């Protein structure tokens, strides 16, 4: 179980102000779950993900992964960002195998695992290509393969499809569900798209802006329904999907109005 317990983060800005970015956030990411944090820009979603990744320290509270405190980055957590971070001078397969090289995995095993992962993300014919030869969606798929290479306990994804066109984005969501189902890797995913959150999450936490806190939680089964039927359209056009979309929209608008009134 990955547990975030009353996590708070304060930043000191260079002009001496204190920004309260995260306020006593608690959540659990159990095995086989797909937890999505949803909120408007600036509500502390990336701060939360970066703390779970071990990139930044909490000011208060604790994060543990299977009982071990999280204090620095580790191979047990794979990260995918909105902008791909592939090395342009390395081939696709070498990019995927990079973390394995650092982990001391022998060359033949590295290649085998990287090939398997490229197959998983539908890029087995692009092993020898360079990142500039790929589309944005393909580069994100390489990033996912790379993040999965070390077989992490949890995949952390910070708006990974935010820069993609809407059709590619939908295809990537569906691909991610099949990867989640096949690898059983739990996922923590950040988005500001209500539809994306509803479609993907087994649990959706809605965050309010400054200080970022969780204002609502939903346990959902749309993603499992899609995983069983393969019919995304039926899921997204269902009356439950539409009514939750409106409910969450009201919550997001309500918390934004409260914040504006307080400023
Ligand atoms: N290093 C930093 N120093 C000072 N303030 C920061 C720092 N990092 C983030 N913040 C502030 O903390 C708040 C939360 O930022 P964060 O990036 O976590 O939000 P977000 O919800 O991920 O936003 P977006 O969706 O736009 O990426 C913002 O007000 C931001 O300006």
PDB file of C-alpha atoms and ligand atoms in Angstrom:
ATOM      1  CA  UNK A   1       0.000   0.000   0.000  1.00  0.00           C
ATOM      2  CA  UNK A   2       1.242   3.486  -0.819  1.00  0.00           C
ATOM      3  CA  UNK A   3       0.003   5.871   1.869  1.00  0.00           C
ATOM      4  CA  UNK A   4       0.031   9.635   1.992  1.00  0.00           C
ATOM      5  CA  UNK A   5      -0.744  10.749   5.506  1.00  0.00           C
ATOM      6  CA  UNK A   6      -1.618  14.393   6.269  1.00  0.00           C
ATOM      7  CA  UNK A   7       0.920  15.672   3.746  1.00  0.00           C
ATOM      8  CA  UNK A   8       1.516  19.440   3.742  1.00  0.00           C
ATOM      9  CA  UNK A   9       3.970  21.438   1.656  1.00  0.00           C
ATOM     10  CA  UNK A  10       4.951  25.099   2.059  1.00  0.00           C
ATOM     11  CA  UNK A  11       7.234  26.763  -0.494  1.00  0.00           C
ATOM     12  CA  UNK A  12       9.348  29.813   0.254  1.00  0.00           C
ATOM     13  CA  UNK A  13       9.400  32.091  -2.782  1.00  0.00           C
ATOM     14  CA  UNK A  14      12.456  34.138  -3.664  1.00  0.00           C
ATOM     15  CA  UNK A  15      10.699  37.364  -2.654  1.00  0.00           C
ATOM     16  CA  UNK A  16      10.161  35.985   0.849  1.00  0.00           C
ATOM     17  CA  UNK A  17       6.521  34.859   0.604  1.00  0.00           C
ATOM     18  CA  UNK A  18       5.273  31.484   1.828  1.00  0.00           C
ATOM     19  CA  UNK A  19       3.059  29.498  -0.569  1.00  0.00           C
ATOM     20  CA  UNK A  20       0.912  26.873   1.099  1.00  0.00           C
ATOM     21  CA  UNK A  21       0.746  24.396  -1.803  1.00  0.00           C
ATOM     22  CA  UNK A  22      -0.587  21.260  -0.111  1.00  0.00           C
ATOM     23  CA  UNK A  23      -2.724  21.056   2.992  1.00  0.00           C
ATOM     24  CA  UNK A  24      -2.990  17.833   5.027  1.00  0.00           C
ATOM     25  CA  UNK A  25      -3.635  15.556   2.057  1.00  0.00           C
ATOM     26  CA  UNK A  26      -4.268  11.913   2.915  1.00  0.00           C
ATOM     27  CA  UNK A  27      -4.816   9.145   0.412  1.00  0.00           C
ATOM     28  CA  UNK A  28      -4.069   5.493  -0.139  1.00  0.00           C
ATOM     29  CA  UNK A  29      -3.010   3.807  -3.375  1.00  0.00           C
ATOM     30  CA  UNK A  30      -3.687   0.095  -2.835  1.00  0.00           C
ATOM     31  CA  UNK A  31      -2.496  -2.657  -5.131  1.00  0.00           C
ATOM     32  CA  UNK A  32      -4.342  -2.880  -8.452  1.00  0.00           C
ATOM     33  CA  UNK A  33      -5.828   0.589  -7.993  1.00  0.00           C
ATOM     34  CA  UNK A  34      -5.824   3.499 -10.416  1.00  0.00           C
ATOM     35  CA  UNK A  35      -6.002   6.678  -8.352  1.00  0.00           C
ATOM     36  CA  UNK A  36      -6.563   9.960 -10.156  1.00  0.00           C
ATOM     37  CA  UNK A  37      -6.039  13.425  -8.648  1.00  0.00           C
ATOM     38  CA  UNK A  38      -8.199  15.986 -10.409  1.00  0.00           C
ATOM     39  CA  UNK A  39      -8.119  19.740  -9.973  1.00  0.00           C
ATOM     40  CA  UNK A  40      -7.673  23.141 -11.540  1.00  0.00           C
ATOM     41  CA  UNK A  41      -4.264  24.562 -12.353  1.00  0.00           C
ATOM     42  CA  UNK A  42      -2.219  25.445  -9.274  1.00  0.00           C
ATOM     43  CA  UNK A  43      -4.090  23.245  -6.802  1.00  0.00           C
ATOM     44  CA  UNK A  44      -0.948  21.313  -5.848  1.00  0.00           C
ATOM     45  CA  UNK A  45      -1.361  18.170  -7.966  1.00  0.00           C
ATOM     46  CA  UNK A  46       2.241  18.186  -9.226  1.00  0.00           C
ATOM     47  CA  UNK A  47       3.487  19.019  -5.739  1.00  0.00           C
ATOM     48  CA  UNK A  48       1.705  15.929  -4.434  1.00  0.00           C
ATOM     49  CA  UNK A  49       3.083  13.710  -7.220  1.00  0.00           C
ATOM     50  CA  UNK A  50       6.601  15.098  -6.797  1.00  0.00           C
ATOM     51  CA  UNK A  51       6.471  14.365  -3.073  1.00  0.00           C
ATOM     52  CA  UNK A  52       5.354  10.765  -3.759  1.00  0.00           C
ATOM     53  CA  UNK A  53       8.162  10.452  -6.331  1.00  0.00           C
ATOM     54  CA  UNK A  54      10.610  11.639  -3.656  1.00  0.00           C
ATOM     55  CA  UNK A  55      11.622  14.746  -5.639  1.00  0.00           C
ATOM     56  CA  UNK A  56      10.614  17.167  -2.889  1.00  0.00           C
ATOM     57  CA  UNK A  57      10.314  16.879   0.896  1.00  0.00           C
ATOM     58  CA  UNK A  58       7.064  17.305   2.787  1.00  0.00           C
ATOM     59  CA  UNK A  59       6.845  20.179   5.282  1.00  0.00           C
ATOM     60  CA  UNK A  60       4.600  17.996   7.424  1.00  0.00           C
ATOM     61  CA  UNK A  61       3.025  14.526   7.298  1.00  0.00           C
ATOM     62  CA  UNK A  62       4.416  11.301   5.855  1.00  0.00           C
ATOM     63  CA  UNK A  63       4.461   9.106   2.745  1.00  0.00           C
ATOM     64  CA  UNK A  64       5.119   5.373   2.970  1.00  0.00           C
ATOM     65  CA  UNK A  65       5.320   2.615   0.356  1.00  0.00           C
ATOM     66  CA  UNK A  66       4.560  -0.812   1.800  1.00  0.00           C
ATOM     67  CA  UNK A  67       5.580   0.539   5.214  1.00  0.00           C
ATOM     68  CA  UNK A  68       8.875   2.104   4.089  1.00  0.00           C
ATOM     69  CA  UNK A  69       9.133   5.908   4.366  1.00  0.00           C
ATOM     70  CA  UNK A  70       9.490   7.693   1.015  1.00  0.00           C
ATOM     71  CA  UNK A  71      12.231  10.309   1.284  1.00  0.00           C
ATOM     72  CA  UNK A  72      14.015  10.178  -2.077  1.00  0.00           C
ATOM     73  CA  UNK A  73      13.423   8.908  -5.638  1.00  0.00           C
ATOM     74  CA  UNK A  74      13.627   5.141  -6.131  1.00  0.00           C
ATOM     75  CA  UNK A  75      13.224   2.395  -8.724  1.00  0.00           C
ATOM     76  CA  UNK A  76      10.026   1.318  -6.912  1.00  0.00           C
ATOM     77  CA  UNK A  77       8.316   4.415  -8.396  1.00  0.00           C
ATOM     78  CA  UNK A  78       8.279   5.063 -12.157  1.00  0.00           C
ATOM     79  CA  UNK A  79       7.430   8.582 -13.332  1.00  0.00           C
ATOM     80  CA  UNK A  80       5.941   9.877 -16.594  1.00  0.00           C
ATOM     81  CA  UNK A  81       5.650  13.631 -17.180  1.00  0.00           C
ATOM     82  CA  UNK A  82       3.574  15.659 -19.631  1.00  0.00           C
ATOM     83  CA  UNK A  83       6.668  16.530 -21.632  1.00  0.00           C
ATOM     84  CA  UNK A  84       8.674  13.512 -22.648  1.00  0.00           C
ATOM     85  CA  UNK A  85      12.151  13.319 -21.160  1.00  0.00           C
ATOM     86  CA  UNK A  86      13.670  10.952 -23.722  1.00  0.00           C
ATOM     87  CA  UNK A  87      17.344  11.326 -24.619  1.00  0.00           C
ATOM     88  CA  UNK A  88      17.343  12.527 -28.261  1.00  0.00           C
ATOM     89  CA  UNK A  89      20.697  10.895 -29.118  1.00  0.00           C
ATOM     90  CA  UNK A  90      19.609   7.428 -28.012  1.00  0.00           C
ATOM     91  CA  UNK A  91      17.386   5.002 -29.904  1.00  0.00           C
ATOM     92  CA  UNK A  92      13.931   4.100 -28.619  1.00  0.00           C
ATOM     93  CA  UNK A  93      15.101   0.764 -27.202  1.00  0.00           C
ATOM     94  CA  UNK A  94      18.119   2.347 -25.499  1.00  0.00           C
ATOM     95  CA  UNK A  95      15.860   4.985 -23.944  1.00  0.00           C
ATOM     96  CA  UNK A  96      13.578   2.259 -22.567  1.00  0.00           C
ATOM     97  CA  UNK A  97      16.535   0.272 -21.206  1.00  0.00           C
ATOM     98  CA  UNK A  98      18.268   3.258 -19.621  1.00  0.00           C
ATOM     99  CA  UNK A  99      17.049   2.707 -16.051  1.00  0.00           C
ATOM    100  CA  UNK A 100      17.963  -0.981 -16.302  1.00  0.00           C
ATOM    101  CA  UNK A 101      21.515  -0.045 -17.230  1.00  0.00           C
ATOM    102  CA  UNK A 102      21.767   2.110 -14.092  1.00  0.00           C
ATOM    103  CA  UNK A 103      20.291  -0.768 -12.076  1.00  0.00           C
ATOM    104  CA  UNK A 104      23.124  -3.037 -13.319  1.00  0.00           C
ATOM    105  CA  UNK A 105      20.938  -5.407 -15.384  1.00  0.00           C
ATOM    106  CA  UNK A 106      23.118  -7.280 -17.944  1.00  0.00           C
ATOM    107  CA  UNK A 107      22.886  -6.210 -21.585  1.00  0.00           C
ATOM    108  CA  UNK A 108      20.993  -9.215 -22.986  1.00  0.00           C
ATOM    109  CA  UNK A 109      18.382  -9.111 -20.209  1.00  0.00           C
ATOM    110  CA  UNK A 110      18.034  -5.326 -20.681  1.00  0.00           C
ATOM    111  CA  UNK A 111      17.329  -5.763 -24.363  1.00  0.00           C
ATOM    112  CA  UNK A 112      14.847  -8.576 -23.800  1.00  0.00           C
ATOM    113  CA  UNK A 113      12.895  -6.621 -21.205  1.00  0.00           C
ATOM    114  CA  UNK A 114      12.932  -3.429 -23.308  1.00  0.00           C
ATOM    115  CA  UNK A 115      11.655  -5.374 -26.337  1.00  0.00           C
ATOM    116  CA  UNK A 116       8.842  -6.862 -24.279  1.00  0.00           C
ATOM    117  CA  UNK A 117       7.835  -3.411 -23.073  1.00  0.00           C
ATOM    118  CA  UNK A 118       7.935  -1.921 -26.568  1.00  0.00           C
ATOM    119  CA  UNK A 119       5.621  -4.724 -27.635  1.00  0.00           C
ATOM    120  CA  UNK A 120       3.317  -3.871 -24.698  1.00  0.00           C
ATOM    121  CA  UNK A 121       3.042  -0.210 -25.775  1.00  0.00           C
ATOM    122  CA  UNK A 122       2.619  -1.141 -29.467  1.00  0.00           C
ATOM    123  CA  UNK A 123       6.025   0.072 -30.648  1.00  0.00           C
ATOM    124  CA  UNK A 124       7.914  -3.125 -31.348  1.00  0.00           C
ATOM    125  CA  UNK A 125       8.761  -1.977 -34.863  1.00  0.00           C
ATOM    126  CA  UNK A 126      10.306   1.276 -33.637  1.00  0.00           C
ATOM    127  CA  UNK A 127      13.098  -0.071 -31.430  1.00  0.00           C
ATOM    128  CA  UNK A 128      15.836   1.368 -33.658  1.00  0.00           C
ATOM    129  CA  UNK A 129      14.115   4.729 -34.263  1.00  0.00           C
ATOM    130  CA  UNK A 130      15.210   7.982 -32.631  1.00  0.00           C
ATOM    131  CA  UNK A 131      12.757  10.094 -30.595  1.00  0.00           C
ATOM    132  CA  UNK A 132      12.579  12.843 -33.267  1.00  0.00           C
ATOM    133  CA  UNK A 133      11.159  10.267 -35.694  1.00  0.00           C
ATOM    134  CA  UNK A 134       8.123   9.629 -33.459  1.00  0.00           C
ATOM    135  CA  UNK A 135       4.826  11.470 -32.920  1.00  0.00           C
ATOM    136  CA  UNK A 136       3.984  12.988 -29.514  1.00  0.00           C
ATOM    137  CA  UNK A 137       1.775  10.028 -28.585  1.00  0.00           C
ATOM    138  CA  UNK A 138       4.477   7.546 -29.588  1.00  0.00           C
ATOM    139  CA  UNK A 139       7.067   9.396 -27.497  1.00  0.00           C
ATOM    140  CA  UNK A 140       4.751   9.220 -24.485  1.00  0.00           C
ATOM    141  CA  UNK A 141       4.413   5.472 -25.083  1.00  0.00           C
ATOM    142  CA  UNK A 142       8.204   5.157 -25.002  1.00  0.00           C
ATOM    143  CA  UNK A 143       8.154   7.144 -21.742  1.00  0.00           C
ATOM    144  CA  UNK A 144       5.617   4.717 -20.260  1.00  0.00           C
ATOM    145  CA  UNK A 145       7.707   1.719 -21.363  1.00  0.00           C
ATOM    146  CA  UNK A 146      10.792   3.298 -19.812  1.00  0.00           C
ATOM    147  CA  UNK A 147       8.989   4.020 -16.535  1.00  0.00           C
ATOM    148  CA  UNK A 148       7.804   0.389 -16.400  1.00  0.00           C
ATOM    149  CA  UNK A 149      11.224  -1.082 -17.190  1.00  0.00           C
ATOM    150  CA  UNK A 150      12.369  -1.361 -13.580  1.00  0.00           C
ATOM    151  CA  UNK A 151       9.039  -3.041 -12.682  1.00  0.00           C
ATOM    152  CA  UNK A 152       8.051  -0.290 -10.236  1.00  0.00           C
ATOM    153  CA  UNK A 153       5.422  -0.821  -7.520  1.00  0.00           C
ATOM    154  CA  UNK A 154       3.635   2.290  -8.658  1.00  0.00           C
ATOM    155  CA  UNK A 155       3.528   4.348 -11.838  1.00  0.00           C
ATOM    156  CA  UNK A 156       3.255   8.108 -11.227  1.00  0.00           C
ATOM    157  CA  UNK A 157       1.869  10.067 -14.177  1.00  0.00           C
ATOM    158  CA  UNK A 158       1.739  13.888 -14.238  1.00  0.00           C
ATOM    159  CA  UNK A 159      -0.753  14.940 -16.944  1.00  0.00           C
ATOM    160  CA  UNK A 160       0.926  12.528 -19.364  1.00  0.00           C
ATOM    161  CA  UNK A 161      -1.591  13.097 -22.161  1.00  0.00           C
ATOM    162  CA  UNK A 162      -2.105  16.847 -21.616  1.00  0.00           C
ATOM    163  CA  UNK A 163      -0.181  17.888 -24.728  1.00  0.00           C
ATOM    164  CA  UNK A 164      -1.808  15.385 -27.106  1.00  0.00           C
ATOM    165  CA  UNK A 165      -4.675  15.980 -29.552  1.00  0.00           C
ATOM    166  CA  UNK A 166      -8.020  14.643 -28.367  1.00  0.00           C
ATOM    167  CA  UNK A 167      -8.111  11.531 -30.566  1.00  0.00           C
ATOM    168  CA  UNK A 168      -4.558  10.461 -29.626  1.00  0.00           C
ATOM    169  CA  UNK A 169      -5.389  11.221 -26.009  1.00  0.00           C
ATOM    170  CA  UNK A 170      -8.353   8.835 -26.063  1.00  0.00           C
ATOM    171  CA  UNK A 171      -6.250   6.135 -27.720  1.00  0.00           C
ATOM    172  CA  UNK A 172      -3.548   6.598 -25.074  1.00  0.00           C
ATOM    173  CA  UNK A 173      -6.113   6.337 -22.262  1.00  0.00           C
ATOM    174  CA  UNK A 174      -7.327   3.034 -23.670  1.00  0.00           C
ATOM    175  CA  UNK A 175      -3.775   1.751 -24.125  1.00  0.00           C
ATOM    176  CA  UNK A 176      -2.954   2.730 -20.541  1.00  0.00           C
ATOM    177  CA  UNK A 177      -5.930   0.753 -19.253  1.00  0.00           C
ATOM    178  CA  UNK A 178      -4.705  -2.346 -21.091  1.00  0.00           C
ATOM    179  CA  UNK A 179      -1.185  -1.838 -19.664  1.00  0.00           C
ATOM    180  CA  UNK A 180      -2.628  -1.389 -16.160  1.00  0.00           C
ATOM    181  CA  UNK A 181      -4.651  -4.560 -16.541  1.00  0.00           C
ATOM    182  CA  UNK A 182      -1.778  -6.590 -17.928  1.00  0.00           C
ATOM    183  CA  UNK A 183       1.038  -5.453 -15.626  1.00  0.00           C
ATOM    184  CA  UNK A 184      -1.037  -5.026 -12.439  1.00  0.00           C
ATOM    185  CA  UNK A 185       1.010  -1.915 -11.697  1.00  0.00           C
ATOM    186  CA  UNK A 186      -0.915   0.524  -9.518  1.00  0.00           C
ATOM    187  CA  UNK A 187      -1.139   3.993 -10.999  1.00  0.00           C
ATOM    188  CA  UNK A 188      -1.322   7.505  -9.551  1.00  0.00           C
ATOM    189  CA  UNK A 189      -2.408   9.854 -12.322  1.00  0.00           C
ATOM    190  CA  UNK A 190      -2.875  13.608 -12.434  1.00  0.00           C
ATOM    191  CA  UNK A 191      -5.210  15.453 -14.748  1.00  0.00           C
ATOM    192  CA  UNK A 192      -7.412  18.514 -14.996  1.00  0.00           C
ATOM    193  CA  UNK A 193      -9.809  16.722 -17.355  1.00  0.00           C
ATOM    194  CA  UNK A 194     -12.964  15.520 -15.594  1.00  0.00           C
ATOM    195  CA  UNK A 195     -13.704  13.008 -18.380  1.00  0.00           C
ATOM    196  CA  UNK A 196     -10.211  11.544 -18.222  1.00  0.00           C
ATOM    197  CA  UNK A 197     -10.417  11.198 -14.447  1.00  0.00           C
ATOM    198  CA  UNK A 198     -13.818   9.493 -14.574  1.00  0.00           C
ATOM    199  CA  UNK A 199     -12.819   7.124 -17.358  1.00  0.00           C
ATOM    200  CA  UNK A 200      -9.521   6.026 -15.779  1.00  0.00           C
ATOM    201  CA  UNK A 201      -9.863   6.160 -12.022  1.00  0.00           C
ATOM    202  CA  UNK A 202     -10.891   3.403  -9.633  1.00  0.00           C
ATOM    203  CA  UNK A 203     -10.698   6.278  -7.182  1.00  0.00           C
ATOM    204  CA  UNK A 204     -10.845   9.975  -8.059  1.00  0.00           C
ATOM    205  CA  UNK A 205      -9.787  12.612  -5.546  1.00  0.00           C
ATOM    206  CA  UNK A 206     -10.897  16.156  -6.331  1.00  0.00           C
ATOM    207  CA  UNK A 207      -8.543  18.891  -5.136  1.00  0.00           C
ATOM    208  CA  UNK A 208      -9.265  22.525  -4.327  1.00  0.00           C
ATOM    209  CA  UNK A 209      -6.836  25.328  -5.176  1.00  0.00           C
ATOM    210  CA  UNK A 210      -4.407  26.979  -2.727  1.00  0.00           C
ATOM    211  CA  UNK A 211      -3.922  25.500  -0.335  1.00  0.00           C
ATOM    212  CA  UNK A 212      -4.387  22.205  -2.206  1.00  0.00           C
ATOM    213  CA  UNK A 213      -6.607  19.861  -0.276  1.00  0.00           C
ATOM    214  CA  UNK A 214      -8.906  16.994  -1.117  1.00  0.00           C
ATOM    215  CA  UNK A 215     -12.504  18.166  -1.209  1.00  0.00           C
ATOM    216  CA  UNK A 216     -14.205  15.016  -2.567  1.00  0.00           C
ATOM    217  CA  UNK A 217     -13.478  11.352  -3.245  1.00  0.00           C
ATOM    218  CA  UNK A 218     -15.249   8.961  -5.583  1.00  0.00           C
ATOM    219  CA  UNK A 219     -14.876   5.192  -5.908  1.00  0.00           C
ATOM    220  CA  UNK A 220     -15.627   4.307  -9.514  1.00  0.00           C
ATOM    221  CA  UNK A 221     -15.857   1.281 -11.744  1.00  0.00           C
ATOM    222  CA  UNK A 222     -15.965   2.805 -15.259  1.00  0.00           C
ATOM    223  CA  UNK A 223     -12.376   1.715 -15.930  1.00  0.00           C
ATOM    224  CA  UNK A 224     -13.113  -1.891 -14.941  1.00  0.00           C
ATOM    225  CA  UNK A 225     -16.254  -1.824 -17.073  1.00  0.00           C
ATOM    226  CA  UNK A 226     -14.170  -0.637 -20.032  1.00  0.00           C
ATOM    227  CA  UNK A 227     -11.451  -3.226 -19.311  1.00  0.00           C
ATOM    228  CA  UNK A 228     -14.096  -5.961 -19.452  1.00  0.00           C
ATOM    229  CA  UNK A 229     -16.086  -4.778 -22.460  1.00  0.00           C
ATOM    230  CA  UNK A 230     -13.576  -2.741 -24.499  1.00  0.00           C
ATOM    231  CA  UNK A 231     -16.413  -0.326 -25.301  1.00  0.00           C
ATOM    232  CA  UNK A 232     -15.229   3.154 -24.270  1.00  0.00           C
ATOM    233  CA  UNK A 233     -18.136   4.881 -25.979  1.00  0.00           C
ATOM    234  CA  UNK A 234     -20.740   2.931 -24.005  1.00  0.00           C
ATOM    235  CA  UNK A 235     -18.965   3.841 -20.763  1.00  0.00           C
ATOM    236  CA  UNK A 236     -18.600   7.543 -21.590  1.00  0.00           C
ATOM    237  CA  UNK A 237     -22.182   7.961 -22.818  1.00  0.00           C
ATOM    238  CA  UNK A 238     -23.741   6.185 -19.853  1.00  0.00           C
ATOM    239  CA  UNK A 239     -26.102   8.263 -17.656  1.00  0.00           C
ATOM    240  CA  UNK A 240     -23.968   7.595 -14.515  1.00  0.00           C
ATOM    241  CA  UNK A 241     -20.899   8.982 -16.292  1.00  0.00           C
ATOM    242  CA  UNK A 242     -22.773  12.130 -17.337  1.00  0.00           C
ATOM    243  CA  UNK A 243     -24.246  12.755 -13.912  1.00  0.00           C
ATOM    244  CA  UNK A 244     -20.898  12.314 -12.108  1.00  0.00           C
ATOM    245  CA  UNK A 245     -19.282  14.657 -14.654  1.00  0.00           C
ATOM    246  CA  UNK A 246     -21.797  17.354 -13.687  1.00  0.00           C
ATOM    247  CA  UNK A 247     -21.403  16.652  -9.970  1.00  0.00           C
ATOM    248  CA  UNK A 248     -17.612  17.024 -10.169  1.00  0.00           C
ATOM    249  CA  UNK A 249     -17.877  20.119 -12.344  1.00  0.00           C
ATOM    250  CA  UNK A 250     -20.043  21.721  -9.641  1.00  0.00           C
ATOM    251  CA  UNK A 251     -17.513  20.799  -6.947  1.00  0.00           C
ATOM    252  CA  UNK A 252     -14.609  22.273  -8.963  1.00  0.00           C
ATOM    253  CA  UNK A 253     -16.511  25.474  -9.733  1.00  0.00           C
ATOM    254  CA  UNK A 254     -17.646  25.759  -6.114  1.00  0.00           C
ATOM    255  CA  UNK A 255     -14.122  25.497  -4.721  1.00  0.00           C
ATOM    256  CA  UNK A 256     -12.798  27.985  -7.289  1.00  0.00           C
ATOM    257  CA  UNK A 257     -15.495  30.517  -6.304  1.00  0.00           C
ATOM    258  CA  UNK A 258     -14.658  30.063  -2.606  1.00  0.00           C
ATOM    259  CA  UNK A 259     -10.995  30.732  -3.328  1.00  0.00           C
ATOM    260  CA  UNK A 260     -11.749  33.861  -5.382  1.00  0.00           C
ATOM    261  CA  UNK A 261     -13.987  35.171  -2.602  1.00  0.00           C
ATOM    262  CA  UNK A 262     -11.192  34.624  -0.052  1.00  0.00           C
ATOM    263  CA  UNK A 263      -8.628  36.606  -2.098  1.00  0.00           C
TER     264      UNK A 263
HETATM  265  N1  LIG B   1       9.230  25.546  -6.164  1.00  0.00           N
HETATM  266  C1  LIG B   1       8.191  26.332  -5.902  1.00  0.00           C
HETATM  267  N2  LIG B   1       8.351  27.523  -5.268  1.00  0.00           N
HETATM  268  C2  LIG B   1       7.290  28.306  -4.973  1.00  0.00           C
HETATM  269  N3  LIG B   1       6.009  28.002  -5.261  1.00  0.00           N
HETATM  270  C3  LIG B   1       5.787  26.855  -5.905  1.00  0.00           C
HETATM  271  C4  LIG B   1       6.852  25.936  -6.249  1.00  0.00           C
HETATM  272  N4  LIG B   1       6.311  24.875  -6.879  1.00  0.00           N
HETATM  273  C5  LIG B   1       4.975  25.077  -6.920  1.00  0.00           C
HETATM  274  N5  LIG B   1       4.656  26.257  -6.326  1.00  0.00           N
HETATM  275  C6  LIG B   1       3.300  26.810  -6.143  1.00  0.00           C
HETATM  276  O1  LIG B   1       2.531  25.830  -5.479  1.00  0.00           O
HETATM  277  C7  LIG B   1       1.193  25.796  -5.992  1.00  0.00           C
HETATM  278  C8  LIG B   1       0.868  24.392  -6.488  1.00  0.00           C
HETATM  279  O2  LIG B   1       1.654  24.118  -7.664  1.00  0.00           O
HETATM  280  P1  LIG B   1       1.523  22.745  -8.494  1.00  0.00           P
HETATM  281  O3  LIG B   1       2.484  22.832  -9.626  1.00  0.00           O
HETATM  282  O4  LIG B   1       1.649  21.619  -7.561  1.00  0.00           O
HETATM  283  O5  LIG B   1       0.021  22.827  -9.029  1.00  0.00           O
HETATM  284  P2  LIG B   1      -0.729  21.940 -10.133  1.00  0.00           P
HETATM  285  O6  LIG B   1      -2.074  21.654  -9.590  1.00  0.00           O
HETATM  286  O7  LIG B   1       0.121  20.793 -10.511  1.00  0.00           O
HETATM  287  O8  LIG B   1      -0.837  22.944 -11.344  1.00  0.00           O
HETATM  288  P3  LIG B   1      -0.832  22.664 -12.945  1.00  0.00           P
HETATM  289  O9  LIG B   1      -2.068  21.853 -13.242  1.00  0.00           O
HETATM  290  O10 LIG B   1      -0.887  24.046 -13.537  1.00  0.00           O
HETATM  291  O11 LIG B   1       0.445  21.939 -13.259  1.00  0.00           O
HETATM  292  C9  LIG B   1       1.134  26.874  -7.073  1.00  0.00           C
HETATM  293  O12 LIG B   1       0.572  28.031  -6.507  1.00  0.00           O
HETATM  294  C10 LIG B   1       2.584  27.084  -7.461  1.00  0.00           C
HETATM  295  O13 LIG B   1       2.806  28.399  -7.901  1.00  0.00           O
END
